[in-house]
Coordinates of C-alpha atoms in Angstrom, one line a residue:
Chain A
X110 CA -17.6 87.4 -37.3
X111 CA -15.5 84.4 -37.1
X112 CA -16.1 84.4 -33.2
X113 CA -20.1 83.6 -34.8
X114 CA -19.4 81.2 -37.5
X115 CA -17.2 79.1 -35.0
X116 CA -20.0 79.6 -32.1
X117 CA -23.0 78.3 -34.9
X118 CA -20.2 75.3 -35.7
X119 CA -20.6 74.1 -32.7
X120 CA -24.5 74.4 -32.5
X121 CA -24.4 72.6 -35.8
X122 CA -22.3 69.8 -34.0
X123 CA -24.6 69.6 -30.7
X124 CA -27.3 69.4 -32.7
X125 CA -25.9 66.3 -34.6
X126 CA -25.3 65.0 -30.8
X127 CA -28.6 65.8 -29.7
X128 CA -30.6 64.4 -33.1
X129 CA -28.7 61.3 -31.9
X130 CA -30.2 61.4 -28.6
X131 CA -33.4 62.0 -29.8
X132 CA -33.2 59.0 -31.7
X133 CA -33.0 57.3 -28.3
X134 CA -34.7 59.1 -25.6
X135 CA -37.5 60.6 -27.6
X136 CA -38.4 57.9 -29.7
X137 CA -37.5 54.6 -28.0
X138 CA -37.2 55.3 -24.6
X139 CA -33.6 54.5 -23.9
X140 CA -32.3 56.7 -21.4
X141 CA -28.6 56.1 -22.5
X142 CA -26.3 58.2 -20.0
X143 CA -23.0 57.3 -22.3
X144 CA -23.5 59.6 -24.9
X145 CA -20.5 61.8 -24.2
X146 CA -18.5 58.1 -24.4
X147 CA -19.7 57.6 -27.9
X148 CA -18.9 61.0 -28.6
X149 CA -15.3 60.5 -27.5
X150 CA -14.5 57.2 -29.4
X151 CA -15.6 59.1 -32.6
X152 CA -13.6 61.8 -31.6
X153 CA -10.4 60.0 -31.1
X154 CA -11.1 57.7 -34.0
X155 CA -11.0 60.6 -36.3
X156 CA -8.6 62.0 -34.7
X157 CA -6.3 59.3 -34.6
X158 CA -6.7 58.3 -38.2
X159 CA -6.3 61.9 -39.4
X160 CA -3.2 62.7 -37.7
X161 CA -1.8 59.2 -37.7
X162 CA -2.8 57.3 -40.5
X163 CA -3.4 60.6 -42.5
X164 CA -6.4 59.4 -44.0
X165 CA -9.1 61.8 -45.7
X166 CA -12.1 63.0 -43.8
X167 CA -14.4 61.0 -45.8
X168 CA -13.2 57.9 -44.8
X169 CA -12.2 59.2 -40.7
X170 CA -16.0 60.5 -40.3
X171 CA -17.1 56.8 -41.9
X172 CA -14.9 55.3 -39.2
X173 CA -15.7 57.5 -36.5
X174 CA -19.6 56.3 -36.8
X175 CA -18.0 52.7 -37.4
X176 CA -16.4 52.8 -34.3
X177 CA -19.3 54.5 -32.1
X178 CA -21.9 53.0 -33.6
X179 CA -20.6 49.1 -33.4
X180 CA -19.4 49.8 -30.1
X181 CA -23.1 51.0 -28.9
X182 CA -24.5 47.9 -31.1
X183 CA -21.6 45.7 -28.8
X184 CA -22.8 47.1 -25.8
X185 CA -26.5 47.3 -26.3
X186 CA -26.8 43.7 -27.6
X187 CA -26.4 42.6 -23.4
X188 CA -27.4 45.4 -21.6
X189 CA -30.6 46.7 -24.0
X190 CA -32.3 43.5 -22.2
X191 CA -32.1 45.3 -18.9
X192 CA -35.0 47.0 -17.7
X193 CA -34.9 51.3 -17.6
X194 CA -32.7 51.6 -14.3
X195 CA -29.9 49.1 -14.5
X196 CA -29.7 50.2 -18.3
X197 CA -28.9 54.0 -17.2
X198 CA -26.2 52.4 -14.6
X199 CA -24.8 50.3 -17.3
X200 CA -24.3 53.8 -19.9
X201 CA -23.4 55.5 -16.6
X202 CA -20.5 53.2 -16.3
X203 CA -19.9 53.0 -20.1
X204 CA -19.1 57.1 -19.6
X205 CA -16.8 56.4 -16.6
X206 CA -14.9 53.3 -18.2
X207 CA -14.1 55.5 -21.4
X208 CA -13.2 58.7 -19.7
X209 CA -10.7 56.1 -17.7
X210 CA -9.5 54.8 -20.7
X211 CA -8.7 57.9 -22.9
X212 CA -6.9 59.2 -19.7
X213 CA -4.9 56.2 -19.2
X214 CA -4.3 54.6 -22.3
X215 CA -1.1 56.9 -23.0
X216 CA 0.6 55.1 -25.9
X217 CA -2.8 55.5 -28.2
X218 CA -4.5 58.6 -26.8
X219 CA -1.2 60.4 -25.2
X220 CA -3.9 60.3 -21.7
X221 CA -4.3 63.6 -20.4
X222 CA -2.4 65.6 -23.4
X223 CA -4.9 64.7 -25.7
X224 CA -4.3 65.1 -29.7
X225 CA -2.7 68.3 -31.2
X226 CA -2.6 68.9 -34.2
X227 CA -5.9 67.5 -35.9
X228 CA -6.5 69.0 -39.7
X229 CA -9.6 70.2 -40.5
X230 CA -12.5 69.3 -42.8
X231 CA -11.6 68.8 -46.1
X232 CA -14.5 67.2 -48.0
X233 CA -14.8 66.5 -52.2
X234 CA -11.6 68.5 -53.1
X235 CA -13.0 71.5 -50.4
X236 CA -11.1 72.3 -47.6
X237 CA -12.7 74.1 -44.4
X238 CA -9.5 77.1 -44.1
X239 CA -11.5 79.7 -42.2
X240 CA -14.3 79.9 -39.6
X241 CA -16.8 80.2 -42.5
X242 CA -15.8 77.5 -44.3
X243 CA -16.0 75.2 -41.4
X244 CA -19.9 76.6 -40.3
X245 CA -21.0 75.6 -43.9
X246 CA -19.5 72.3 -43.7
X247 CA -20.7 71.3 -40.8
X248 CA -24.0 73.1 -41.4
X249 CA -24.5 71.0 -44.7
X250 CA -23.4 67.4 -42.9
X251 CA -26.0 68.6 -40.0
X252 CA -29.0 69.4 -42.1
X253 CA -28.1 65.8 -43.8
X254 CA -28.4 64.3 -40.5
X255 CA -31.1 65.8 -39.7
X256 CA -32.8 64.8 -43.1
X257 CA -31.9 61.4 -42.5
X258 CA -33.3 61.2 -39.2
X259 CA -36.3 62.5 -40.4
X260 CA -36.5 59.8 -43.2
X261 CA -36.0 57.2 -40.2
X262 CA -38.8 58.3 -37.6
X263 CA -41.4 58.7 -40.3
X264 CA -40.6 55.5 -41.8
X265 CA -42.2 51.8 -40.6
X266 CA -38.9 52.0 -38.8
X267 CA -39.7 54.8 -37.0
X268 CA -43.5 53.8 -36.5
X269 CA -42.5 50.5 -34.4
X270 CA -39.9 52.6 -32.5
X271 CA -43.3 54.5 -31.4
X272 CA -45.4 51.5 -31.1
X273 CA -42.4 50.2 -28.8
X274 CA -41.9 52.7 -26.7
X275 CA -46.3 53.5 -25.7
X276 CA -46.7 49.9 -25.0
X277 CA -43.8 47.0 -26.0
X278 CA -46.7 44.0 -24.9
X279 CA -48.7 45.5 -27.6
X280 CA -45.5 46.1 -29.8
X281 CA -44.5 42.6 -29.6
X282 CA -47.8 40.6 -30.5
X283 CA -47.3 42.5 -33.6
X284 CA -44.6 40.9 -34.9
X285 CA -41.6 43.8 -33.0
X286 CA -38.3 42.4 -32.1
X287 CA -38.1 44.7 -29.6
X288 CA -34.7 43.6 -28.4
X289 CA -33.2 44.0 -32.1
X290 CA -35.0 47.5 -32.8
X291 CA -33.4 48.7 -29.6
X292 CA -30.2 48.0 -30.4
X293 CA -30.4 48.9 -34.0
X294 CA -31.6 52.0 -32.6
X295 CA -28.5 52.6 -30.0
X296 CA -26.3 51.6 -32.6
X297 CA -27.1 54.2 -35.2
X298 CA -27.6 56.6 -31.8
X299 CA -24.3 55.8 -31.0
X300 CA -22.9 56.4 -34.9
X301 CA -24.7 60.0 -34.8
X302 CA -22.6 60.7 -31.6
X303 CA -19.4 59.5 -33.1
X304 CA -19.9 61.5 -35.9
X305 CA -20.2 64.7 -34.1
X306 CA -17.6 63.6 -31.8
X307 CA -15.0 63.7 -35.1
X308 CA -16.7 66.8 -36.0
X309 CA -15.7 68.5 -32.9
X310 CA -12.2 67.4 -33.4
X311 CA -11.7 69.1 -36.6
X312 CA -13.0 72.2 -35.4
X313 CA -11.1 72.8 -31.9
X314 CA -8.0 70.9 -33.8
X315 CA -7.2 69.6 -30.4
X316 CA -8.8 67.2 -28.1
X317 CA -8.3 65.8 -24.2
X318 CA -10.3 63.4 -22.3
X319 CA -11.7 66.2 -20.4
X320 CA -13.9 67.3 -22.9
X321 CA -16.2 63.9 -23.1
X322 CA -16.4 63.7 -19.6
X323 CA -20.2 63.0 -18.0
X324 CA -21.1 66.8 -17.9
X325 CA -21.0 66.9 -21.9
X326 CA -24.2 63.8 -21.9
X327 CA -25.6 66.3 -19.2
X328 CA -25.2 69.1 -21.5
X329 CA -26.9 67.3 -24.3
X330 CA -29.7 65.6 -22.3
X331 CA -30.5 69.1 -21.2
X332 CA -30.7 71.2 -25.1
X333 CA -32.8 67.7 -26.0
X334 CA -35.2 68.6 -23.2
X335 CA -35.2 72.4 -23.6
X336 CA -35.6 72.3 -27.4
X337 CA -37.7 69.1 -27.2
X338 CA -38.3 65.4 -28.1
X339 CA -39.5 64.2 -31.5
X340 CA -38.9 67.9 -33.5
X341 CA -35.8 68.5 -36.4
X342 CA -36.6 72.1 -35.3
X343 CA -36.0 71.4 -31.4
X344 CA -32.6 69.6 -32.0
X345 CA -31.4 72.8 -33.2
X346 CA -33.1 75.4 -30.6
X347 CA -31.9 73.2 -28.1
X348 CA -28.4 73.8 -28.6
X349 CA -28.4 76.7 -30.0
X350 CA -30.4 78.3 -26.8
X351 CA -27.7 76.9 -24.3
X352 CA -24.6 77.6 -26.5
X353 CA -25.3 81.3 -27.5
X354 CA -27.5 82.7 -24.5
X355 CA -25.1 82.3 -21.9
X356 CA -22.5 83.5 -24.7
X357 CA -24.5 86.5 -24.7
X358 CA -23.3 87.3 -20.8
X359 CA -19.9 87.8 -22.2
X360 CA -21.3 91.3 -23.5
X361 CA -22.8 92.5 -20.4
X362 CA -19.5 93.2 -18.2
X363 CA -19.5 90.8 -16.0
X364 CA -16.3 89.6 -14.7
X365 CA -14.1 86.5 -15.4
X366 CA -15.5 83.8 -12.7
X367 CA -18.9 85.5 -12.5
X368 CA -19.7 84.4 -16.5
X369 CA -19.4 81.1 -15.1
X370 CA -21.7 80.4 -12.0
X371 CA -23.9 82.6 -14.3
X372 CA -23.9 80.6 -17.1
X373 CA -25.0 77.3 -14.9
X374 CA -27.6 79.3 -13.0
X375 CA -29.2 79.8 -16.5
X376 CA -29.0 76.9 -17.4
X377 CA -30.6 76.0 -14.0
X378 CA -33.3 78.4 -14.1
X379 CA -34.1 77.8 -18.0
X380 CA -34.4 73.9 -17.4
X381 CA -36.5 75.0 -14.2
X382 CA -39.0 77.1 -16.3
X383 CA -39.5 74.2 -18.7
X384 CA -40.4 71.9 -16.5
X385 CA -43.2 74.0 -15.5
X386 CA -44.4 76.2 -18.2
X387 CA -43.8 73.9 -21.2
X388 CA -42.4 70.5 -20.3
X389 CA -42.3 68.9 -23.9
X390 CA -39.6 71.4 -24.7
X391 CA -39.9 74.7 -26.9
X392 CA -40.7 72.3 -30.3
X393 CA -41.0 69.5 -28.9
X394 CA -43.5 66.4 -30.4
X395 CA -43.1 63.5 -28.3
X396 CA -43.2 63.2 -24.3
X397 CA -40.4 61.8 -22.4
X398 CA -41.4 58.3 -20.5
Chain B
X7 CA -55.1 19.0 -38.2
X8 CA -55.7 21.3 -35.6
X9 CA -54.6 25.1 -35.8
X10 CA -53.6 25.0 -32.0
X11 CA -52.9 22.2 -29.8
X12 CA -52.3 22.7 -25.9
X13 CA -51.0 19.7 -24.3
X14 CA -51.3 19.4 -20.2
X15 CA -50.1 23.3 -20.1
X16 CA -49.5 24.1 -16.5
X17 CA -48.6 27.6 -15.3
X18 CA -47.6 28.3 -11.6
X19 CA -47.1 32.5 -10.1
X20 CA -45.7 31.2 -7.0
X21 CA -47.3 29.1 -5.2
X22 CA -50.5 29.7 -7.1
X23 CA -51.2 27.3 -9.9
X24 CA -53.3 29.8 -12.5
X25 CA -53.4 27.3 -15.5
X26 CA -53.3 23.9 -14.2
X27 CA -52.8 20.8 -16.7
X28 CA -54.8 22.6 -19.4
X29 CA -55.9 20.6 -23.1
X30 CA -57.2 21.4 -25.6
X31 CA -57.5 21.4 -29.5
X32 CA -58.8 24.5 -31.6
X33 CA -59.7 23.6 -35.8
X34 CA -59.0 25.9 -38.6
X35 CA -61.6 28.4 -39.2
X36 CA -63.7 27.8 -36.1
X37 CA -65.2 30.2 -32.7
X38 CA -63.6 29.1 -29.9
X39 CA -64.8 30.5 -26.7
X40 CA -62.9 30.2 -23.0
X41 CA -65.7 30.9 -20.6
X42 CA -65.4 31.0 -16.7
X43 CA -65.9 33.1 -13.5
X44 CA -63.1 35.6 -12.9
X45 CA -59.7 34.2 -11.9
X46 CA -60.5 31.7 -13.8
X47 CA -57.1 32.0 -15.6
X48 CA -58.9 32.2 -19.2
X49 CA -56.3 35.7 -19.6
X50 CA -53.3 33.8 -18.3
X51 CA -54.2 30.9 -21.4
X52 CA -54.2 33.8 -24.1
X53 CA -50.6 35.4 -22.5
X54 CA -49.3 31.4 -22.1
X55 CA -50.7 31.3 -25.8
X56 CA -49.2 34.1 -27.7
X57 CA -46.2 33.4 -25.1
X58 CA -46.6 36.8 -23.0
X59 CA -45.7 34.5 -20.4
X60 CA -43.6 31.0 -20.3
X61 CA -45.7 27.7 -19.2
X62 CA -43.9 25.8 -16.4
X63 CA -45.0 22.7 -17.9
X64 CA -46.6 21.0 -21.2
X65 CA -46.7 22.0 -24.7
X66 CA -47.9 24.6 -27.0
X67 CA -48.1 23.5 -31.1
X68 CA -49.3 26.0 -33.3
X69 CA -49.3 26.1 -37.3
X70 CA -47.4 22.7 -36.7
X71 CA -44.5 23.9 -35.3
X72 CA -43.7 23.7 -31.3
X73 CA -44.0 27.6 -29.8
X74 CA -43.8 26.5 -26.4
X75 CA -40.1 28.2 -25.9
X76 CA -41.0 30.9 -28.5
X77 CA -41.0 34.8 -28.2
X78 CA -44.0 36.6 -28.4
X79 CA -43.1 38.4 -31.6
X80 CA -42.2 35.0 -33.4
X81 CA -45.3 33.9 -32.7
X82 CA -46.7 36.9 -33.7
X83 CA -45.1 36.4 -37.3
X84 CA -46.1 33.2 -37.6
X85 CA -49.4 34.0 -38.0
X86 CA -51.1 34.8 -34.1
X87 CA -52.8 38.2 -33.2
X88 CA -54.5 39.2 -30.0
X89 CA -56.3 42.1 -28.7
X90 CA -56.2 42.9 -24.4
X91 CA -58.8 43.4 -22.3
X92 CA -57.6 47.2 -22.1
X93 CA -57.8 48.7 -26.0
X94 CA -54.1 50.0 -25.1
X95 CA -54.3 52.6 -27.7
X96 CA -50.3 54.1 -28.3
X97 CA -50.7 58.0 -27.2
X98 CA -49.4 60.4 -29.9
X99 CA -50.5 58.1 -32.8
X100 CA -53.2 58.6 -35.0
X101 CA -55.7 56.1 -35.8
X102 CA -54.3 55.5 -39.3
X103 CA -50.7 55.2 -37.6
X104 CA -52.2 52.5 -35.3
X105 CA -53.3 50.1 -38.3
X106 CA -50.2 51.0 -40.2
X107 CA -47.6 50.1 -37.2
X108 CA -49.4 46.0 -37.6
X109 CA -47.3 46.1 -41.4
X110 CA -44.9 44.3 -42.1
X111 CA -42.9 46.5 -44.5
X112 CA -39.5 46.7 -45.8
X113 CA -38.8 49.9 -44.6
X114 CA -39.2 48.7 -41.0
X115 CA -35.4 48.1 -41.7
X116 CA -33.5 51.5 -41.3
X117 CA -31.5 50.8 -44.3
X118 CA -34.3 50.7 -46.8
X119 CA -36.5 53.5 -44.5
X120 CA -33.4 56.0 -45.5
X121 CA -33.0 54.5 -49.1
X122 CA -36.6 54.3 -49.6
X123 CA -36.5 52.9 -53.1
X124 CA -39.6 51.7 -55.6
X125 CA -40.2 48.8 -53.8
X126 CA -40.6 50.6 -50.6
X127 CA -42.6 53.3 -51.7
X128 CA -45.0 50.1 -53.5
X129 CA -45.2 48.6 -50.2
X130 CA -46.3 51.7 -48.2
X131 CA -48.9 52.5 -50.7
X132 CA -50.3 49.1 -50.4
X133 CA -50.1 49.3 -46.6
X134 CA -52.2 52.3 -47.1
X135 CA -54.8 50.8 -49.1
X136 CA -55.4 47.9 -47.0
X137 CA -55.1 50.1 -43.8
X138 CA -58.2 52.4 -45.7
X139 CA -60.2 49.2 -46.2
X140 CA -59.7 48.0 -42.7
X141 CA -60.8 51.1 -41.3
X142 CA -63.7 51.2 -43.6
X143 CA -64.2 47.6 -42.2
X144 CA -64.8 49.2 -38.5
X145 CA -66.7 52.2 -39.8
X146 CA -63.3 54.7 -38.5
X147 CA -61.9 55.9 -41.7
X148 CA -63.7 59.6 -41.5
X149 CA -61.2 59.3 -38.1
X150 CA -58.2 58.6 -39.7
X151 CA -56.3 61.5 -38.7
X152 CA -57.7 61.6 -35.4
X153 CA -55.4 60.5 -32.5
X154 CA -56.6 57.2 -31.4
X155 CA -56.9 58.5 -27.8
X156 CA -59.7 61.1 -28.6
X157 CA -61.9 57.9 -29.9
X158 CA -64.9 56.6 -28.3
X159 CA -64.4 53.5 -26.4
X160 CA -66.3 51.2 -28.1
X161 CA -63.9 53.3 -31.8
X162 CA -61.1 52.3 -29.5
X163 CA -62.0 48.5 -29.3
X164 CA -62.8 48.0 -33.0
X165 CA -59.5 50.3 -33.4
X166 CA -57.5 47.6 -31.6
X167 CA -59.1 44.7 -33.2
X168 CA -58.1 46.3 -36.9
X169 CA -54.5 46.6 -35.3
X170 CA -54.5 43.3 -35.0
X171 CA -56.2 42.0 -37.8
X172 CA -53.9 44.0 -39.8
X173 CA -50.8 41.5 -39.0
X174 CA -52.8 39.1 -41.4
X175 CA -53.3 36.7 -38.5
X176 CA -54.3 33.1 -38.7
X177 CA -55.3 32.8 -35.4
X178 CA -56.9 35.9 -33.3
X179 CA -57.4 35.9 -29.9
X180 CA -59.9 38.3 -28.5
X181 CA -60.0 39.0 -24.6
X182 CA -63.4 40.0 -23.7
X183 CA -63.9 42.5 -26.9
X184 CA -67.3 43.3 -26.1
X185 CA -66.9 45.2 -22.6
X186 CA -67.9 48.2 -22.9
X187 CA -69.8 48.0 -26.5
X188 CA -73.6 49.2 -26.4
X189 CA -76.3 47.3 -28.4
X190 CA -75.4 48.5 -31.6
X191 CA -71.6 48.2 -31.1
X192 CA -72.3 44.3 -29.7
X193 CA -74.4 43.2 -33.1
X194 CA -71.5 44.5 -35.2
X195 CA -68.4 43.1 -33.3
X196 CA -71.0 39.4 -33.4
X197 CA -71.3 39.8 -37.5
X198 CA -67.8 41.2 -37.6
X199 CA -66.3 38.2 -35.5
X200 CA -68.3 35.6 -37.8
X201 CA -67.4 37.0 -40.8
X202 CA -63.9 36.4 -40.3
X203 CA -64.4 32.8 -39.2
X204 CA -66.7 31.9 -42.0
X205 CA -65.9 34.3 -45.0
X206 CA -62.2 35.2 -44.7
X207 CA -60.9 32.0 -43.1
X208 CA -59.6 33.3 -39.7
X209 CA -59.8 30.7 -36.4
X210 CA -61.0 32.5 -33.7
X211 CA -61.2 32.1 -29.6
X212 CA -62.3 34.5 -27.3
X213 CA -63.2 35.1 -23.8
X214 CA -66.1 36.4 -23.2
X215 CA -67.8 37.2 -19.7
X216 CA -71.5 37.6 -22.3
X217 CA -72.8 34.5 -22.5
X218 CA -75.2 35.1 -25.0
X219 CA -72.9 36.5 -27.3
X220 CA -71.1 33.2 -26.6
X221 CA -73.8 30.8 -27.1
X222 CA -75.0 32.2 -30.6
X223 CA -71.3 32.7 -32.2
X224 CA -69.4 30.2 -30.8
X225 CA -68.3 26.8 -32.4
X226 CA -66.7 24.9 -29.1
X227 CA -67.0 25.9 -26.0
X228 CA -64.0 25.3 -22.8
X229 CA -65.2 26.4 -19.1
X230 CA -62.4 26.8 -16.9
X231 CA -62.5 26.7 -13.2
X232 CA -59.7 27.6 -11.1
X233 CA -56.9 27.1 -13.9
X234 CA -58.6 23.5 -15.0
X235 CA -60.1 23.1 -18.0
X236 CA -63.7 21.3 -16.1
X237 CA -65.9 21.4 -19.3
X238 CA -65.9 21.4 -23.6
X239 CA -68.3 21.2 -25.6
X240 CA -70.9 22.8 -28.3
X241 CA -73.0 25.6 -27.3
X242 CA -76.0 23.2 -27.8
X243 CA -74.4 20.6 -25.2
X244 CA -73.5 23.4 -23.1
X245 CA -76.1 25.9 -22.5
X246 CA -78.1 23.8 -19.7
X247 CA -75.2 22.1 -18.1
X248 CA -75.1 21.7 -14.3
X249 CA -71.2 22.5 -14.4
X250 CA -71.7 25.5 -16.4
X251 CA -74.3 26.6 -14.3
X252 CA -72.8 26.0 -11.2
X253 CA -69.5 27.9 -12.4
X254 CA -71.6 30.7 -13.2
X255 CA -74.6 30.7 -11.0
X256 CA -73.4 28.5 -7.9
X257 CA -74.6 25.3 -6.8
X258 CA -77.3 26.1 -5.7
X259 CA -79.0 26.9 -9.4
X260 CA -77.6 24.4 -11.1
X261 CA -79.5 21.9 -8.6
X262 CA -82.7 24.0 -9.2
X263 CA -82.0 23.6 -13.2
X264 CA -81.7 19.9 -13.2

């Protein structure tokens, strides 16, 4: 069973990931390609500060979304202005620049060794020992975030986020800064990220650059289109679909290697028969622009 | 003192001058119209206006203070709404959301939509109340819940001109609101657009391609010609004139009407 709880764990976390995302891509149109960065630098704050500093989780996961989510507001304040293309370059770059610099930056992130050692979650005097503990955690702190996002898109917030991404002419003769929503909204994006990056740190107790490289904002871009834009519901199937199904082929004898190439033609063929039989995702609310 | 003030506004796409050395006044509380054949650059005045696009020369006062290197949406807040040729209704949103996304609320700051305290909730339920009279206003309430794209396109127009009207503007600009509109549609948006000059204290200008809608609501009238501003005046002094004629007509009528 523990295999289970730690396998829903990490659902729980992609879904924080992808609720992040969603904040971006679904509501506000911004195709931000540097998730897997932000995800890092919340990782490595976390981690640092845990194993380091030896600070409590409480105050690692506020700095983890500190870091992440000022660093997205830094960034977003110039590059927010360009239009859709040179904006996906500039995240594109973000990813590259940060995978460079956790691999390089030996003295603070010990570069390719990564962190050892990180403790787990330990939360109001209750500490995550086992597998279990850990899912229900992380499975309260997701369905938080997921509350909270919810709070956010149906708000007057989340109304002008919709406003600016059908039409920002319109948007703006009513009064939208659309340059500060945007970067409001990558900010707290990026803070979402950050705080599932530290997440993952607690639960694999051990992290490398490797793991935030460009494939994980693949990975996430794909469970946000599969479970779908705009939907609590399809932040959760999302991951969950592409985490446990291609889990599943561990039961059904095929060898080593093989579970591999298998596991990315799913995920090929289930993102192909989206496309075409329901492109909006399996709950999805809002269309992609 | 005026409401609006354009001072020798010039606006040049290239090597093509659309708005060319442009003045005029507009008073508080009047119907302004901007009439002329298309190309005229009536639509480029409105964008140079509520600052959808940058003048290359002259001056833009409005309220008393200088826009002329504002933002659109700072110009917005101070007070100037517009409608667009197109209703540009936002897909996915009801017709309730549409008027709603026009407040100004607290909670358009994430920190109070996630805290969501008294004050917010008093706001929204005020929003909603004054939303429910403006769609009463345009006879859409019984489509509140409707997404705004399934409306009629004559619903959509008066949908776009209670989105704007529910910034609280002083000063709305409508671009040819009554295209598309049938008989019925056309007396309403005429009562609707002088009932917000006269009763609720709203300075209006429009364009308008009807010229009899023009004549009978309109205040002051500008004809523009090619980006210049040729002829201003009241309907009265208007409605004969060989220049207004001739922009319309050709030169050959207005010589016959004379």
């Amino acid at each position: 069973m523990d295999y289970v709880y730690s396998l829903m764990s990490q659902v729980c976390i992609y879904a924080i990931s992808v609720a992040a995302l969603d904040l971006l891509v679904g509501y506000t149109t911004i195709l931000s390609f540097g998730h897997a960065a932000f995800i890092g630098i919340g990782a490595y704050t976390g981690a640092l500060l845990l194993t380091d500093l030896h600070v409590g989780t409480p105050v690692a996961l506020i700095a983890s979304m500190a870091a992440s989510g000022s660093i997205a507001y830094a960034i977003g304040v110039p590059t927010l202005r360009l239009s859709g293309d040179y904006f996906i370059l500039a995240t594109l770059g973000l990813s590259v620049v940060t995978s460079s610099i956790l691999e390089n930056w030996m003295d603070l992130t010990n570069g390719p060794f990564g962190i050892f050692g990180i403790p787990t979650l330990s939360l109001f005097g209750y500490q995550a020992r086992s597998p279990l503990d850990f899912f229900v955690t992380v499975a309260v702190i997701t369905a938080i975030v997921l509350f909270l996002k919810q709070l956010l898109v149906t708000s007057s917030y989340g109304l002008s986020l919709r406003a600016l991404k059908e039409d920002d002419v319109v948007a703006s003769s009513q009064g939208k800064n659309a340059t500060r929503l945007r970067v409001i909204t990558f900010a707290i994006g990026g803070a979402g990220a950050g705080l599932a990056g530290m997440l993952t740190a607690c639960n694999l107790r051990f992290i490398d650059p490797s793991l935030f490289h460009l494939n994980l904002t693949i990975f996430i871009w794909a469970a946000l289109f599969v479970g779908g834009c705009g939907s609590w519901l399809g932040n959760l199937i999302g991951p969950f679909l592409l985490l446990c199904l291609p889990e599943a082929l561990r039961f059904v004898g095929l060898e080593g290697t093989a579970v591999a190439h298998v596991r990315e033609l799913f995920y090929g063929g289930v993102l192909i028969a989206l496309t075409m039989f329901r492109p909006q995702g399996i709950a999805g609310k809002l269309r992609i622009r | 003192m005026s409401i609006l003030e354009l001072s020798h506004v010039t606006r040049h796409f290239g090597g093509v001058t659309a708005v060319d050395e442009v003045t005029f006044a507009v008073e508080p509380r009047t119907i302004t119209s901007l009439v002329g054949p298309n190309g005229a650059g009536k639509t480029t005045v409105f964008n140079l206006i509520s600052k959808l696009v940058q003048p290359s020369s002259g001056s833009i006062v409005f309220d008393g203070a200088d826009i002329t290197a504002f933002q659109s949406y700072k110009v917005a807040r101070r007070g100037l709404g517009r409608t667009f040729q197109d209703p540009r209704m936002f897909a996915g949103m009801s017709v309730l959301e549409h008027v709603l996304s026009s407040f100004s609320l607290p909670d358009e700051n994430p920190v109070f939509a996630i805290l969501s305290g008294p004050r917010v909730r008093a706001a929204r339920r005020t929003a909603l109340l004054g939303a429910g009279a403006l769609l009463d206003q345009f006879g859409l309430r019984h489509r509140f819940a409707d997404l705004a794209q399934d409306l009629s396109f004559g619903e959509q127009r008066f949908l776009s001109i209670a989105r704007t009207l529910a910034c609280d503007p002083k000063l709305i600009l409508l671009d040819e609101p009554s295209v598309g509109l049938d008989a019925n549609d056309l007396e309403k948006l005429k009562r609707m657009i002088v009932y917000l000059a006269r009763e609720c204290g709203k300075t209006i200008i429009i364009i308008e391609h009807n010229l009899d809608v023009i004549f009978e609501i309109s205040d002051e009238i500008h004809l523009l010609v090619s980006g210049k501003l040729v002829l201003s005046g009241r309907p009265d002094e208007l409605r004969r004139h060989p220049t207004m004629i001739e922009a319309y007509l050709g030169g050959a009528y207005a010589t016959l009407s004379t």
